[in-house]
Coordinates of C-alpha atoms in Angstrom, one line a residue:
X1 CA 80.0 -20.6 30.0
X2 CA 82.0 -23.4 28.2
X3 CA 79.0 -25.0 27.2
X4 CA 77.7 -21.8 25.8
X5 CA 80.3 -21.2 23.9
X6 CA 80.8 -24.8 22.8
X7 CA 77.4 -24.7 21.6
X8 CA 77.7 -21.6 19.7
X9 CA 81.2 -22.7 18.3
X10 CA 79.2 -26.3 16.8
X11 CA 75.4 -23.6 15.8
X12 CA 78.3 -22.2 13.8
X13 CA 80.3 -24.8 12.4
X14 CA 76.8 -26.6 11.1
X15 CA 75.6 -23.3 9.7
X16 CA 79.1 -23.7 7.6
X17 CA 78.5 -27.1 6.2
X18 CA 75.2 -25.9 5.0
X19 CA 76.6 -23.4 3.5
X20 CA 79.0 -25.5 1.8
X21 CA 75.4 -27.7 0.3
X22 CA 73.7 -24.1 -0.4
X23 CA 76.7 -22.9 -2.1
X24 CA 77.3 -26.3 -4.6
X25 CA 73.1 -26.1 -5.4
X26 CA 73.5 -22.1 -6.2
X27 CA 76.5 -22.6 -8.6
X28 CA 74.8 -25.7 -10.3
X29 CA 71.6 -23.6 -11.5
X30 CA 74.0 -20.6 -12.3
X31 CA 75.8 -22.9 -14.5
X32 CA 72.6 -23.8 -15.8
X33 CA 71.1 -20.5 -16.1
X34 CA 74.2 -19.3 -18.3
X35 CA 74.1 -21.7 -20.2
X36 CA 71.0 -21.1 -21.5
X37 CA 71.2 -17.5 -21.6
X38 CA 74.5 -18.2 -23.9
X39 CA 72.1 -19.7 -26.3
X40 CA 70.6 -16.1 -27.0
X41 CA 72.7 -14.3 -30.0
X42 CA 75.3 -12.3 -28.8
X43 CA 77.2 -9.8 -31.3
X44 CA 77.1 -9.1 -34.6
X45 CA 74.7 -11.6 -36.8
X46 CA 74.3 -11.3 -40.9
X47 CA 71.2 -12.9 -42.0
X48 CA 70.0 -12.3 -45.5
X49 CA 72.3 -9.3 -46.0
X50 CA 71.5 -7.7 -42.7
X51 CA 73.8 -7.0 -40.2
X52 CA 72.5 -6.8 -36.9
X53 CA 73.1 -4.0 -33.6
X54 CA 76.4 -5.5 -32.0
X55 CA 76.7 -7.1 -28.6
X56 CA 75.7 -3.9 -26.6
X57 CA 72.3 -4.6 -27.7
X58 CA 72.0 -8.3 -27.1
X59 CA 68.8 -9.4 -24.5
X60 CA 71.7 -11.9 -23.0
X61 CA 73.5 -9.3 -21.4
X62 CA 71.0 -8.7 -18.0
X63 CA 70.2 -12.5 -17.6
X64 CA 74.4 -13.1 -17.8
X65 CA 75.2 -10.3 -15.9
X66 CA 72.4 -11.7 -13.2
X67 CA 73.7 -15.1 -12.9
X68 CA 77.2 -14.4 -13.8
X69 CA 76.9 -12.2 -10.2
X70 CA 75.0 -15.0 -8.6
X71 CA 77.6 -17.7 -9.7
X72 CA 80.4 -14.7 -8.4
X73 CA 78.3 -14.9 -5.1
X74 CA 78.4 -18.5 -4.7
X75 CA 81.6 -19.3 -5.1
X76 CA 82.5 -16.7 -2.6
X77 CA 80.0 -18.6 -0.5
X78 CA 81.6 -21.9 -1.1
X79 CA 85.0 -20.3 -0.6
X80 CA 84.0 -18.6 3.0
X81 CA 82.5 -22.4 3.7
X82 CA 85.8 -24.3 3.1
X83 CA 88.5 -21.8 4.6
X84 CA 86.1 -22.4 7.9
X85 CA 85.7 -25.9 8.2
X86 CA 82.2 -26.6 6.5
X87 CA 83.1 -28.5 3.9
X88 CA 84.9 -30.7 5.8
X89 CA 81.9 -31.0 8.5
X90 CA 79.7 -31.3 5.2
X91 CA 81.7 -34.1 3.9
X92 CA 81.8 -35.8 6.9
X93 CA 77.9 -36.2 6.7
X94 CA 77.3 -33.8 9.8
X95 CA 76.2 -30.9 8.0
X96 CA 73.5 -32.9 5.7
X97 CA 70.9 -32.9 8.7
X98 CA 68.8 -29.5 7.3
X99 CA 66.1 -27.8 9.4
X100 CA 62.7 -27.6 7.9
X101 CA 62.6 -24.0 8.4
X102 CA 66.1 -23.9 5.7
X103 CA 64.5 -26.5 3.4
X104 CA 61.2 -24.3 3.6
X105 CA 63.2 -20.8 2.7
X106 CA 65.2 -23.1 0.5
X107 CA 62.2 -24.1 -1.8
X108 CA 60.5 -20.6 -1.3
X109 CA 63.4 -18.8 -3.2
X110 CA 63.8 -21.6 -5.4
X111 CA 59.5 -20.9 -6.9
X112 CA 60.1 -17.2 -6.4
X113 CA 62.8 -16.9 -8.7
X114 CA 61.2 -19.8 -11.3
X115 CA 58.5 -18.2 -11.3
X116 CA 60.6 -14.7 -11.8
X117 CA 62.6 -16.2 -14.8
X118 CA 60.4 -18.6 -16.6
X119 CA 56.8 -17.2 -16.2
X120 CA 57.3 -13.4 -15.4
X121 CA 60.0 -11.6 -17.1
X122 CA 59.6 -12.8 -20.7
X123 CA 56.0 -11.3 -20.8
X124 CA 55.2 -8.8 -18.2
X125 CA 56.7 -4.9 -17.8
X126 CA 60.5 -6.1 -16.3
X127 CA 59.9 -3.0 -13.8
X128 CA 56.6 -4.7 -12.3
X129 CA 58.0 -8.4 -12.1
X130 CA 61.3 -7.1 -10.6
X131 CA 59.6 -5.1 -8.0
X132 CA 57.1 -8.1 -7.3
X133 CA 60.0 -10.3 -6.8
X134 CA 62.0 -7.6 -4.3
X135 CA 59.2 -7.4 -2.4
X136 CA 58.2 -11.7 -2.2
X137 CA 62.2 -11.7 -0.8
X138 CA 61.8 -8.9 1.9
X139 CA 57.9 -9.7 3.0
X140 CA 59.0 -13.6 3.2
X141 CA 61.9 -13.4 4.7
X142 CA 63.6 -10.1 6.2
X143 CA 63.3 -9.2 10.0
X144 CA 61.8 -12.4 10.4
X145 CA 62.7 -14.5 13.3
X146 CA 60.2 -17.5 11.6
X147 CA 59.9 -17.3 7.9
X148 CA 57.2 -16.2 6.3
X149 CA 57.2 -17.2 2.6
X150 CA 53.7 -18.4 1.6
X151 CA 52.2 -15.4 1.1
X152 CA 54.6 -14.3 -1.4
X153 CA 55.6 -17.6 -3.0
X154 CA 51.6 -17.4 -3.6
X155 CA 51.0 -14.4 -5.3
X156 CA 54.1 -14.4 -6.9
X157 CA 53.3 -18.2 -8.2
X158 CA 49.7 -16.8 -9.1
X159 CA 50.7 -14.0 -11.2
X160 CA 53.5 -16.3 -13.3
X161 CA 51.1 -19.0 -14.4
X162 CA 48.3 -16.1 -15.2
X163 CA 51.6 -14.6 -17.8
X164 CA 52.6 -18.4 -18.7
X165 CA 48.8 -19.7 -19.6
X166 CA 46.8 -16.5 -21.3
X167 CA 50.5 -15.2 -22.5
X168 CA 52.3 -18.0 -23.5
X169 CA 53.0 -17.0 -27.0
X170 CA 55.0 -14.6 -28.1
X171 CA 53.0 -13.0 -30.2
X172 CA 50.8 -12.0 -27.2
X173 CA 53.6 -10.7 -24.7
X174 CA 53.0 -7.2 -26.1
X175 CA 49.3 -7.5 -24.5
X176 CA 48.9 -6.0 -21.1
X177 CA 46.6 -8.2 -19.3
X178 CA 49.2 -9.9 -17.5
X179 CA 50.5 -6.8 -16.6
X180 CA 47.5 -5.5 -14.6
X181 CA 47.9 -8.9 -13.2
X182 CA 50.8 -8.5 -12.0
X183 CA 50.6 -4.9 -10.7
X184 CA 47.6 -6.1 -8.7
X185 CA 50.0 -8.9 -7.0
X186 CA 52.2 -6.1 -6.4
X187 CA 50.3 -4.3 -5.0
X188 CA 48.0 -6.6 -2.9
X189 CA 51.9 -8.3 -1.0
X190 CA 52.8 -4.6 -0.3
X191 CA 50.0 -4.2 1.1
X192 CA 50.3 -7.0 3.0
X193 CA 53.8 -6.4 3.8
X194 CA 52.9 -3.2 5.8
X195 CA 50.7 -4.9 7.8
X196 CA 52.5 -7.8 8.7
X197 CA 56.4 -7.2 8.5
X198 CA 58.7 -5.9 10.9
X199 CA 58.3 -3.0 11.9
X200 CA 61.6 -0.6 11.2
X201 CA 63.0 1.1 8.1
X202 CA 63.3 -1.4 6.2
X203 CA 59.7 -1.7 5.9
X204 CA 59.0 1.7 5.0
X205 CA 61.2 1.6 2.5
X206 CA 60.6 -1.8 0.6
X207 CA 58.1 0.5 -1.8
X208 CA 60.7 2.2 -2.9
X209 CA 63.9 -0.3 -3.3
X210 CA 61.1 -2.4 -5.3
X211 CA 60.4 0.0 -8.3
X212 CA 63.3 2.4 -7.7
X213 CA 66.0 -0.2 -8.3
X214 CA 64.6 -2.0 -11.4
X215 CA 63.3 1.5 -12.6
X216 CA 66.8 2.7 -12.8
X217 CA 68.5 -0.6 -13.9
X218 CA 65.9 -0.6 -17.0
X219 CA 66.3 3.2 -17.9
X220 CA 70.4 2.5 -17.8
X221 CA 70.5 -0.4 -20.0
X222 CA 67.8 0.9 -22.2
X223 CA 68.7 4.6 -22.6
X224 CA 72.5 4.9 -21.2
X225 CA 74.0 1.3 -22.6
X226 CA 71.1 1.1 -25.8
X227 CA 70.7 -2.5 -24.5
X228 CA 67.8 -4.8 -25.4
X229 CA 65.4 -4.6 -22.9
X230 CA 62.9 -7.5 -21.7
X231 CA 58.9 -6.9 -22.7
X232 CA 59.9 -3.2 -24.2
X233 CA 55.7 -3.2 -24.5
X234 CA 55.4 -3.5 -21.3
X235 CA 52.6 -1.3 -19.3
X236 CA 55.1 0.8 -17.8
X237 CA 58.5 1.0 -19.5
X238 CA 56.6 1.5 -22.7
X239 CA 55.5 5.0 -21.6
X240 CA 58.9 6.2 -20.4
X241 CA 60.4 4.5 -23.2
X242 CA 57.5 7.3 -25.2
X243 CA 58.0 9.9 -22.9
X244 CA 62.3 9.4 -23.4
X245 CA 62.2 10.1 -27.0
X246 CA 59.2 12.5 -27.4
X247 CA 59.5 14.7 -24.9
X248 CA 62.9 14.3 -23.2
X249 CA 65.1 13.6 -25.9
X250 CA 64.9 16.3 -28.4
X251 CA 65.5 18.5 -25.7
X252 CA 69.2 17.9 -26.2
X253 CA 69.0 16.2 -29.8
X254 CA 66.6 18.4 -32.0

C-alpha cells in the first residue's frame, strides 16, 4: 500500500515538473502570438483624410482575446506547477525526462494549431476552420487512453497547405475553393471520429460544439460587437452575413 501510494505521490510530482516545461513553452508562443497580433492597427487611423471604424472593429481583437486567454491559461498552469513542487523537481532536472506519448501530443497540438493560424484562418470561412480544428483536438485526443493524433494532424495539415499554396495571396482569399477543401476535411475526420472515438456523449456531441461554438462566436463579434471578422467571404458566414441584413435585419430596422 506504501509503495502504491509512493508511486502515485512521485506519477504526480513528475506530471508537475512537466507541467512546469509545458507551461514556460505555452507562455513563450503566447508572447509571440501577441505580439504579432499587436502589429495589426488597433483604433482610430487617419490616412489621407479618412478616419477609420474605432477599436471595436479592429481584426486584432479575436487573435488577442485568443492568446491573451491562452497566455491567462498558462500562467495559471505555471502557477498550479510551482505552489506544488514541479518547478522545483523541474529545476532539479527530474522532470526533463518526457514520454514519447507527451512529446507526440506535444507536437500534434503544436501543427494543429500552425496550421489553424497561419494556413487556415486568413483564407478559409473562420466557422469551417474553427470547427475543423475542434474536432482534430477531440478525435486526437479526448477519451483516449493512447493518443491518436495523426489522423487529424493529417487532414488538418492537408487542408492548410491546400489554403496556403492555391490561396496564398490576398487577393484570392475571397475564392472558395479552399473552402470546399476544407469542408471536405471536416467532414471526412467527423466521419472518422464516429467510427473510431470513444464511445459516450462526448462523441455524439463533437458535431455540434464544432460549428455551434465558432457559429455563435462569429455571429457575436460580427453582428452584436460590429467587429472585423476573419475571411467575411467566406463560404458560409458570407450567407448569414446576406441573410442578417436582407432578411433579418429590416425586420426591426426598416
Amino acid at each position: 500500500m506504501d509503495l502504491h501510494v509512493t508511486s502515485v505521490a512521485e506519477d504526480k510530482q513528475a506530471l508537475r515538473a512537466r507541467d512546469f516545461w509545458s507551461a514556460l513553452v505555452l507562455i513563450a508562443l503566447s508572447l509571440f502570438f501577441l505580439a504579432k497580433t499587436l502589429e495589426l492597427p488597433l483604433g482610430t487611423q487617419t490616412g489621407g483624410g479618412v478616419s477609420s471604424a474605432g477599436w471595436y472593429t479592429s481584426a486584432a481583437i479575436v487573435p488577442l482575446g485568443i492568446f491573451g486567454s491562452m497566455l491567462c491559461l498558462s500562467i495559471i498552469l505555471l502557477v498550479i506547477s510551482i505552489r506544488s513542487g514541479g518547478a522545483a523537481h523541474a529545476l532539479s532536472a527530474a522532470g526533463v525526462d518526457w514520454q514519447g506519448s507527451e512529446v507526440l501530443r506535444f507536437l500534434a497540438v503544436a501543427v494543429m494549431l500552425l496550421a489553424y493560424i497561419v494556413g487556415l484562418v486568413p483564407r478559409v470561412d473562420f466557422i469551417l476552420v474553427s470547427g475543423l480544428l475542434i474536432t482534430a483536438l477531440i478525435s486526437g485526443f479526448h477519451g483516449r487512453e493512447t493518443p491518436r493524433p495523426l489522423v487529424p494532424v493529417l487532414v488538418i495539415s492537408v487542408a492548410a497547405l491546400f489554403a496556403f499554396l492555391v490561396y496564398g495571396p490576398q487577393s484570392r482569399w475571397s475564392a472558395w475553393g479552399d473552402d470546399i477543401v476544407a469542408l471536405c476535411a471536416l467532414v471526412v475526420l467527423t466521419v472518422w471520429h464516429q467510427m473510431t472515438g470513444v464511445k459516450g456523449t462526448a462523441r455524439k456531441v463533437t458535431p455540434l460544439l464544432a460549428i455551434g461554438v465558432p457559429l455563435v462566436l462569429v455571429c457575436a463579434m460580427a453582428f452584436g460587437f460590429r467587429q472585423n471578422v476573419p475571411n467575411r467571404g467566406g463560404l458560409i458566414f458570407s450567407k448569414i452575413e446576406y441573410s442578417y441584413y436582407v432578411h433579418l435585419r429590416p425586420l426591426w430596422r426598416p
